[in-house]
């Protein structure tokens, strides 16, 4: 397959099959930072109620003594324990989400690096593979027929009709081009004389100039 068109097609298909990574989550880094901050706040709340009995005693110490009953203490203690369990679960879920997010971020970076490396390798390999058949005797013999076929298929009639329609609808649009053509035809002899003078000046140590070459090119284009 070395150097063949088949290999070129295979490499091209492989390049097209590479994943397009424009849809990568660009906000993933910010989301990871938000998860870390939220988890820090959750851990602070867990630390506050790490000792439920002490936490309940501190709450009840601010209440009047006649309102503090064993039933109230029991209810508050149950609520604090329930809250602690919920915070523990939430913290575990956040830790799992954080680990998954970090893993996803690393995988995205690795995928991007691998894709870029493969794309560069394929481009390098495809650079040295011909995209068309070499120009041989058979191609040269068939070139006139191919050119004739291309010329025949050109929409000459529609092109001329479109130009004629444009001239009829907007004649002033083509007036500058017409005036330019007339001016060039009128100054044709002068331009030829100027071109001959430039040819004579080239190589002369007094009359030669660096502007002769671009001026000669411009005159040839106009002619």
PDB file of N, CA and C in Angstrom, residues 143-156:
ATOM      1  N   UNK A 143      -5.643  13.937 -22.113  1.00  0.00           N
ATOM      2  CA  UNK A 143      -5.856  15.316 -21.677  1.00  0.00           C
ATOM      3  C   UNK A 143      -6.683  16.127 -22.666  1.00  0.00           C
ATOM      4  N   UNK A 144      -6.423  16.046 -23.991  1.00  0.00           N
ATOM      5  CA  UNK A 144      -7.264  16.830 -24.925  1.00  0.00           C
ATOM      6  C   UNK A 144      -8.742  16.467 -24.843  1.00  0.00           C
ATOM      7  N   UNK A 145      -9.037  15.183 -24.705  1.00  0.00           N
ATOM      8  CA  UNK A 145     -10.445  14.780 -24.614  1.00  0.00           C
ATOM      9  C   UNK A 145     -11.079  15.298 -23.323  1.00  0.00           C
ATOM     10  N   UNK A 146     -10.311  15.239 -22.231  1.00  0.00           N
ATOM     11  CA  UNK A 146     -10.835  15.760 -20.970  1.00  0.00           C
ATOM     12  C   UNK A 146     -11.088  17.263 -21.056  1.00  0.00           C
ATOM     13  N   UNK A 147     -10.150  17.983 -21.691  1.00  0.00           N
ATOM     14  CA  UNK A 147     -10.320  19.425 -21.840  1.00  0.00           C
ATOM     15  C   UNK A 147     -11.524  19.750 -22.712  1.00  0.00           C
ATOM     16  N   UNK A 148     -11.681  18.984 -23.792  1.00  0.00           N
ATOM     17  CA  UNK A 148     -12.830  19.205 -24.674  1.00  0.00           C
ATOM     18  C   UNK A 148     -14.139  18.947 -23.942  1.00  0.00           C
ATOM     19  N   UNK A 149     -14.156  17.899 -23.124  1.00  0.00           N
ATOM     20  CA  UNK A 149     -15.365  17.582 -22.364  1.00  0.00           C
ATOM     21  C   UNK A 149     -15.686  18.690 -21.357  1.00  0.00           C
ATOM     22  N   UNK A 150     -14.654  19.236 -20.727  1.00  0.00           N
ATOM     23  CA  UNK A 150     -14.880  20.312 -19.767  1.00  0.00           C
ATOM     24  C   UNK A 150     -15.400  21.571 -20.455  1.00  0.00           C
ATOM     25  N   UNK A 151     -14.841  21.873 -21.627  1.00  0.00           N
ATOM     26  CA  UNK A 151     -15.275  23.070 -22.349  1.00  0.00           C
ATOM     27  C   UNK A 151     -16.716  22.928 -22.807  1.00  0.00           C
ATOM     28  N   UNK A 152     -17.081  21.717 -23.263  1.00  0.00           N
ATOM     29  CA  UNK A 152     -18.441  21.496 -23.755  1.00  0.00           C
ATOM     30  C   UNK A 152     -19.460  21.651 -22.629  1.00  0.00           C
ATOM     31  N   UNK A 153     -19.082  21.191 -21.432  1.00  0.00           N
ATOM     32  CA  UNK A 153     -20.031  21.226 -20.314  1.00  0.00           C
ATOM     33  C   UNK A 153     -20.183  22.610 -19.699  1.00  0.00           C
ATOM     34  N   UNK A 154     -19.333  23.566 -20.091  1.00  0.00           N
ATOM     35  CA  UNK A 154     -19.463  24.912 -19.537  1.00  0.00           C
ATOM     36  C   UNK A 154     -20.749  25.566 -20.039  1.00  0.00           C
ATOM     37  N   UNK A 155     -21.460  26.273 -19.171  1.00  0.00           N
ATOM     38  CA  UNK A 155     -22.736  26.915 -19.579  1.00  0.00           C
ATOM     39  C   UNK A 155     -22.494  28.222 -20.325  1.00  0.00           C
ATOM     40  N   UNK A 156     -21.988  28.096 -21.576  1.00  0.00           N
ATOM     41  CA  UNK A 156     -21.674  29.309 -22.328  1.00  0.00           C
ATOM     42  C   UNK A 156     -22.924  30.144 -22.597  1.00  0.00           C
TER      43      UNK A 156
END
